[in-house]
Coordinates of C-alpha atoms in Angstrom, one line a residue:
M138 CA 253.7 141.6 105.4
D139 CA 252.2 145.1 104.7
N140 CA 249.4 144.5 107.2
T141 CA 252.0 143.5 109.8
Q142 CA 254.1 146.6 109.2
D143 CA 251.0 148.8 109.3
G144 CA 250.0 147.2 112.6
L145 CA 253.5 148.0 114.1
V146 CA 253.5 151.5 112.7
N147 CA 250.1 152.2 114.2
L148 CA 251.1 150.7 117.5
R149 CA 254.2 152.9 117.6
A150 CA 252.2 156.0 116.8
E151 CA 249.9 155.2 119.7
L152 CA 252.8 154.6 122.0
D153 CA 254.4 157.9 121.0
R154 CA 251.1 159.7 121.9
A155 CA 251.0 158.0 125.3
L156 CA 254.6 158.8 126.0
R157 CA 253.9 162.5 125.3
Q158 CA 250.9 162.3 127.6
I159 CA 252.9 161.1 130.6
N160 CA 255.8 163.6 129.8
F161 CA 258.2 160.7 129.2
E162 CA 261.1 162.8 128.1
E163 CA 260.8 165.2 131.0
L164 CA 260.5 162.3 133.5
S165 CA 263.5 160.6 131.8
A166 CA 265.5 163.7 132.3
D167 CA 264.5 163.9 136.0
E168 CA 265.4 160.2 136.4
K169 CA 268.9 160.8 134.9
R170 CA 269.5 163.8 137.1
L171 CA 268.6 161.8 140.2
R172 CA 270.7 158.9 139.1
E173 CA 273.7 161.2 138.6
A174 CA 273.1 162.8 142.0
T175 CA 273.3 159.4 143.7
A176 CA 276.7 158.8 142.1
E177 CA 278.2 162.0 143.6
P178 CA 281.0 161.3 146.1
D179 CA 279.4 163.2 148.9
F180 CA 275.9 162.0 148.2
W181 CA 275.5 160.2 151.6
K182 CA 276.9 163.2 153.6
D183 CA 273.3 164.2 154.4
T184 CA 271.7 160.8 155.1
A185 CA 268.1 162.0 155.3
K186 CA 268.3 163.9 152.0
A187 CA 270.1 161.0 150.4
Q188 CA 267.4 158.6 151.4
A189 CA 264.7 160.8 150.1
V190 CA 266.5 161.2 146.7
S191 CA 267.1 157.5 146.5
R192 CA 263.5 156.7 147.1
Q193 CA 262.4 159.3 144.5
H194 CA 264.9 157.9 142.0
A195 CA 263.7 154.3 142.6
R196 CA 260.1 155.3 142.3
L197 CA 260.7 157.1 139.0
A198 CA 262.9 154.4 137.5
R199 CA 260.3 151.8 138.4
R200 CA 257.7 153.8 136.6
L201 CA 259.7 154.4 133.5
E202 CA 261.2 150.9 133.0
P203 CA 258.2 149.2 131.4
W204 CA 257.6 152.1 129.0
R205 CA 261.3 152.1 128.0
S206 CA 261.2 148.3 127.5
L207 CA 258.1 148.5 125.3
Q208 CA 259.5 151.4 123.3
S209 CA 262.8 149.5 122.6
E210 CA 261.1 146.2 121.7
L211 CA 258.6 148.0 119.4
T212 CA 261.4 149.9 117.6
D213 CA 263.3 146.6 117.1
A214 CA 260.1 144.9 115.7
V215 CA 259.5 147.7 113.3
E216 CA 263.0 147.5 111.9
L217 CA 262.7 143.7 111.7
A218 CA 259.4 143.9 109.8
G219 CA 261.2 146.0 107.1
L220 CA 263.8 143.3 106.6
A221 CA 261.9 140.1 107.3
D222 CA 260.7 137.6 104.6
E223 CA 257.4 135.8 104.6
T224 CA 258.7 132.9 106.8
L225 CA 258.9 135.4 109.8
V226 CA 255.4 136.9 109.4
D227 CA 253.8 134.5 112.0
G228 CA 256.4 135.3 114.6
L229 CA 256.0 139.0 114.0
R230 CA 252.2 138.7 114.4
E231 CA 252.7 136.9 117.7
Q232 CA 255.1 139.7 118.8
I233 CA 252.6 142.4 117.8
S234 CA 249.9 140.7 119.8
E235 CA 252.2 140.5 122.9
L236 CA 253.3 144.1 122.5
T237 CA 249.7 145.3 122.1
S238 CA 248.7 143.4 125.3
R239 CA 251.5 145.0 127.2
F240 CA 250.6 148.5 125.9
A241 CA 246.9 148.0 126.8
A242 CA 248.0 147.3 130.4
L243 CA 250.3 150.3 130.5
K244 CA 247.6 152.6 129.1
E245 CA 245.8 152.2 132.4
E246 CA 248.6 154.3 133.8
L247 CA 247.5 157.2 131.6
K248 CA 244.7 157.7 134.2
L249 CA 247.6 158.4 136.7
S250 CA 249.6 160.9 134.8
G251 CA 249.0 163.9 137.1
P252 CA 252.0 165.8 138.5
Y253 CA 251.8 164.1 141.9
D254 CA 250.1 160.8 141.1
D255 CA 253.2 158.7 141.8
F256 CA 253.8 160.5 145.2
P257 CA 253.3 159.0 148.6
V258 CA 250.1 160.1 150.5
I259 CA 249.3 161.9 153.7
L260 CA 245.7 160.7 154.5
S261 CA 243.8 162.5 157.3
I262 CA 240.3 161.5 158.6
H263 CA 238.2 163.9 160.7
A264 CA 234.9 163.0 162.4
G265 CA 232.1 165.4 161.3
A266 CA 228.5 165.9 162.2
G267 CA 226.9 163.0 164.0
G268 CA 228.5 162.9 167.5
T269 CA 229.7 159.5 168.7
D270 CA 228.3 157.8 165.5
A271 CA 230.5 160.1 163.4
Q272 CA 233.6 159.2 165.5
D273 CA 232.8 155.5 165.1
W274 CA 232.3 156.1 161.4
A275 CA 235.7 157.8 161.2
Q276 CA 237.3 154.7 162.7
M277 CA 235.5 152.5 160.2
L278 CA 236.9 154.6 157.4
L279 CA 240.4 154.3 159.0
R280 CA 240.1 150.5 159.0
M281 CA 238.8 150.5 155.4
Y282 CA 241.8 152.5 154.1
V283 CA 244.4 150.4 156.2
R284 CA 242.8 147.2 154.8
Y285 CA 243.0 148.6 151.2
C286 CA 246.7 149.5 151.7
E287 CA 247.5 146.1 153.1
K288 CA 245.8 144.4 150.1
S289 CA 247.8 146.7 147.8
G290 CA 251.1 145.9 149.5
W291 CA 251.6 149.5 150.6
K292 CA 253.4 150.7 153.7
V293 CA 251.2 152.6 156.2
T294 CA 252.6 154.6 159.1
T295 CA 250.4 156.3 161.7
I296 CA 251.4 159.9 162.3
E297 CA 248.6 160.9 164.7
E298 CA 245.5 159.4 166.1
S299 CA 243.0 161.1 168.5
G300 CA 240.5 158.8 170.2
G301 CA 236.8 159.7 170.7
E302 CA 235.2 160.2 174.1
E303 CA 232.9 157.1 174.0
A304 CA 234.0 155.2 170.8
G305 CA 235.9 155.6 167.5
I306 CA 238.3 158.5 166.7
K307 CA 238.1 162.2 166.4
S308 CA 240.9 162.3 163.9
A309 CA 243.8 160.3 162.5
T310 CA 246.6 161.0 160.1
L311 CA 248.5 158.3 158.1
E312 CA 251.5 158.3 155.8
I313 CA 251.0 155.9 152.9
G314 CA 253.7 154.7 150.5
G315 CA 253.2 152.6 147.4
D316 CA 253.1 152.8 143.6
F317 CA 250.9 155.6 142.5
A318 CA 249.5 156.0 146.0
Y319 CA 248.2 159.5 145.5
G320 CA 246.9 158.8 142.0
R321 CA 244.9 155.9 143.3
L322 CA 243.7 157.4 146.6
K323 CA 242.9 161.0 145.4
S324 CA 239.4 159.7 144.6
E325 CA 238.8 159.5 148.4
H326 CA 239.2 163.2 149.1
G327 CA 236.0 164.7 150.4
V328 CA 233.1 164.1 152.8
H329 CA 231.8 160.5 153.3
R330 CA 228.3 159.9 154.6
L331 CA 227.0 156.9 156.5
V332 CA 223.4 155.9 157.1
R333 CA 222.7 153.1 159.6
L334 CA 220.8 152.1 162.7
S335 CA 222.8 153.6 165.5
P336 CA 224.5 151.2 167.9
F337 CA 224.9 154.1 170.4
N338 CA 221.3 154.7 171.4
S339 CA 218.9 152.4 173.1
D340 CA 216.2 152.8 170.5
S341 CA 218.6 151.9 167.6
L342 CA 217.3 154.9 165.6
R343 CA 218.4 155.6 162.1
Q344 CA 221.4 157.9 162.2
T345 CA 223.3 159.8 159.5
S346 CA 227.0 160.5 160.2
F347 CA 229.7 162.3 158.3
A348 CA 233.5 162.2 158.2
K349 CA 235.9 164.2 156.1
V350 CA 238.8 162.5 154.4
E351 CA 241.8 164.5 153.2
I352 CA 244.1 163.0 150.6
M353 CA 247.3 164.9 150.0
P354 CA 250.5 164.1 148.1
K355 CA 253.4 164.0 150.5
I356 CA 255.6 167.0 149.8
D357 CA 258.7 166.3 151.9
R358 CA 261.2 168.4 149.9
P359 CA 261.1 172.2 150.8
E360 CA 262.1 173.1 147.2
S361 CA 258.9 171.5 145.9
L362 CA 256.9 174.2 147.6
E363 CA 258.6 177.3 148.9
I364 CA 256.8 178.9 151.9
D365 CA 257.7 182.3 153.2
E366 CA 258.7 181.9 156.9
K367 CA 257.0 185.2 157.6
D368 CA 253.7 183.5 156.7
L369 CA 254.2 180.8 159.4
K370 CA 253.3 181.0 163.1
I371 CA 255.0 178.3 165.1
D372 CA 253.8 177.4 168.6
V373 CA 255.5 175.0 170.9
Y374 CA 253.7 173.4 173.8
R375 CA 253.7 170.4 176.2
A376 CA 252.6 167.2 174.6
G377 CA 249.7 165.4 176.2
G378 CA 248.3 161.9 176.1
H379 CA 250.4 158.8 175.6
G380 CA 253.9 158.8 174.5
G381 CA 256.1 158.2 177.6
Q382 CA 257.5 160.4 180.2
S383 CA 259.9 162.4 178.0
V384 CA 257.1 163.3 175.7
N385 CA 254.7 164.4 178.4
T386 CA 257.2 166.5 180.4
T387 CA 258.9 168.4 177.6
D388 CA 257.7 171.1 175.3
S389 CA 258.0 168.8 172.3
A390 CA 254.6 169.3 170.6
V391 CA 254.5 171.8 167.7
R392 CA 251.7 173.6 166.0
I393 CA 252.4 175.4 162.7
T394 CA 249.8 177.8 161.3
H395 CA 250.0 179.2 157.7
I396 CA 248.7 182.7 158.4
P397 CA 247.3 183.6 154.9
T398 CA 245.1 180.5 154.7
G399 CA 244.6 179.7 158.3
L400 CA 245.7 176.1 157.8
A401 CA 247.1 174.7 161.0
V402 CA 249.0 171.4 161.7
A403 CA 249.7 170.2 165.2
I404 CA 252.1 167.2 165.8
Q405 CA 253.1 165.7 169.1
N406 CA 253.9 162.1 168.2
E407 CA 257.7 162.3 168.2
R408 CA 259.9 162.8 171.2
S409 CA 261.9 165.5 169.5
Q410 CA 260.6 169.0 169.0
L411 CA 262.6 169.1 165.8
Q412 CA 261.1 165.9 164.5
N413 CA 257.6 167.1 165.2
K414 CA 258.4 170.4 163.4
E415 CA 259.6 168.6 160.3
T416 CA 256.5 166.3 160.3
A417 CA 254.2 169.3 160.7
L418 CA 255.9 171.2 157.9
T419 CA 255.6 168.2 155.6
I420 CA 251.9 167.9 156.3
L421 CA 251.4 171.6 155.9
R422 CA 253.2 171.7 152.5
S423 CA 251.1 168.7 151.4
R424 CA 247.8 170.5 152.5
L425 CA 248.9 173.6 150.7
V426 CA 249.6 171.7 147.5
Q427 CA 246.3 170.0 147.7
L428 CA 244.5 173.3 148.3
Q429 CA 246.4 174.8 145.4
M430 CA 245.2 172.1 143.0
E431 CA 241.6 172.4 144.3
Q432 CA 241.5 176.1 143.8
H433 CA 243.6 176.2 140.5
A434 CA 245.8 178.8 142.1
E435 CA 249.2 179.6 140.6
S436 CA 250.7 180.9 143.9
L437 CA 250.2 180.4 147.6
R438 CA 249.2 184.1 147.8
E439 CA 246.0 183.3 145.8
L440 CA 244.8 180.6 148.2
K441 CA 241.8 180.9 150.4
G442 CA 241.3 178.9 153.5
P443 CA 239.2 175.6 153.0
S444 CA 235.6 176.0 153.8
E445 CA 234.1 172.6 153.2
Q446 CA 232.4 171.1 156.3
A447 CA 231.8 167.4 157.0
A448 CA 228.0 167.7 157.0
W449 CA 225.0 167.6 154.7
G450 CA 225.3 168.7 151.1
N451 CA 229.1 168.2 150.8
Q452 CA 229.4 164.4 150.5
I453 CA 231.2 162.7 147.7
R454 CA 230.0 159.2 148.6
S455 CA 227.2 157.7 150.6
Y456 CA 227.3 154.4 152.4
V457 CA 223.9 153.0 153.4
L458 CA 223.5 150.1 155.8
H459 CA 219.8 150.6 156.5
P460 CA 217.1 150.1 155.2
Y461 CA 219.1 148.6 152.3
K462 CA 222.8 148.1 151.6
Q463 CA 224.4 150.3 149.0
V464 CA 227.5 152.4 148.4
K465 CA 227.1 155.2 145.8
D466 CA 229.7 157.6 144.6
L467 CA 228.0 160.9 143.7
R468 CA 230.6 161.9 141.1
S469 CA 231.1 158.8 139.0
R470 CA 227.6 157.5 139.8
Y471 CA 229.1 154.1 140.5
E472 CA 227.2 152.0 143.0
T473 CA 227.4 148.6 144.6
S474 CA 225.4 146.6 147.1
D475 CA 228.6 145.0 148.5
I476 CA 229.1 147.5 151.3
D477 CA 230.7 144.9 153.5
G478 CA 233.4 144.3 150.9
V479 CA 234.0 148.0 150.4
L480 CA 234.3 148.6 154.2
D481 CA 236.8 145.7 154.2
G482 CA 239.0 147.6 151.8
N483 CA 237.8 146.5 148.4
L484 CA 238.0 149.9 146.8
D485 CA 239.4 149.2 143.3
A486 CA 236.0 149.3 141.5
L487 CA 235.1 152.7 143.1
I488 CA 238.6 154.1 142.4
N489 CA 238.6 152.9 138.8
A490 CA 235.2 154.3 138.2
Y491 CA 236.3 157.7 139.5
L492 CA 239.5 157.7 137.4
D493 CA 237.4 156.8 134.3
H494 CA 235.0 159.6 135.1
T495 CA 237.7 162.2 135.5
L496 CA 239.4 161.0 132.3
G497 CA 236.2 161.4 130.4
E498 CA 235.8 165.0 131.7
A499 CA 239.3 165.9 130.7

């Protein structure tokens, strides 16, 4: 019985360490605050705000529930072990084994304990150096991420997409919602390099193309990042392209520039100027938070504009289709020859290798 009790005590000590690592008490307090907010009589007076709070509460409650359940069952098992006779030892051993297995699965979440890891994502793709090949490569990446999200059961909404002159896309922006969407996809932030025989020239020459992928936590609550309105330049202009008569004939498009960093966001998808402004502000807040994390800045005033170009020397990952097939992540050093599978959205191995690598550096 002593060994059984020791096993339970050790498991509980490990669980306590893990709970501290994910800031369990702080998250529980946040969840309680949000739950109480949803019970207020006038909660649904502001529908948009109420929906955002409800989503946030549901996401947090879903994250905490398995940890709470494990903590409760482990506490009960420890108490039972102190009272049990020898006839219950086998049952306790089975329970320890089951609890240990559940804890091992939950420990994977420790890789996703960053402040924004359970947030939805704003994903943007921009064609870089490489002309038409780069625009085609940007569209291939767009398909890859959409396929990954579909396989993960995540919701994908297109915010903006700009087509290329001959093929592919110049840029695209998606909103992605799912469990730990930012925590899983943050590995994709950076420049992606493709090497292949170009389908866009008659000689099928070997071509190197680049595209930049931005992964940002969706910050849709103004209180999450306060921006001084004096730092914003807001331009309104007539929307172009597709979208229907009312879009093309009204000044509904909005461009918001954050003057200190030079970051600019232009949105013309919605019919309403107000909707476009809100979407642009959400993306701008998200980009500023991402930039803040990259530059380890404590305030927006410390931020410098991003300078990374989608070109040689800046890539995080290489995809080679010729003269051999290989995908290699230059940070984790993970590589695979199954490039077709990767381009079809099978990204889990690459993502997990990156998370293991960053956890090892911590």
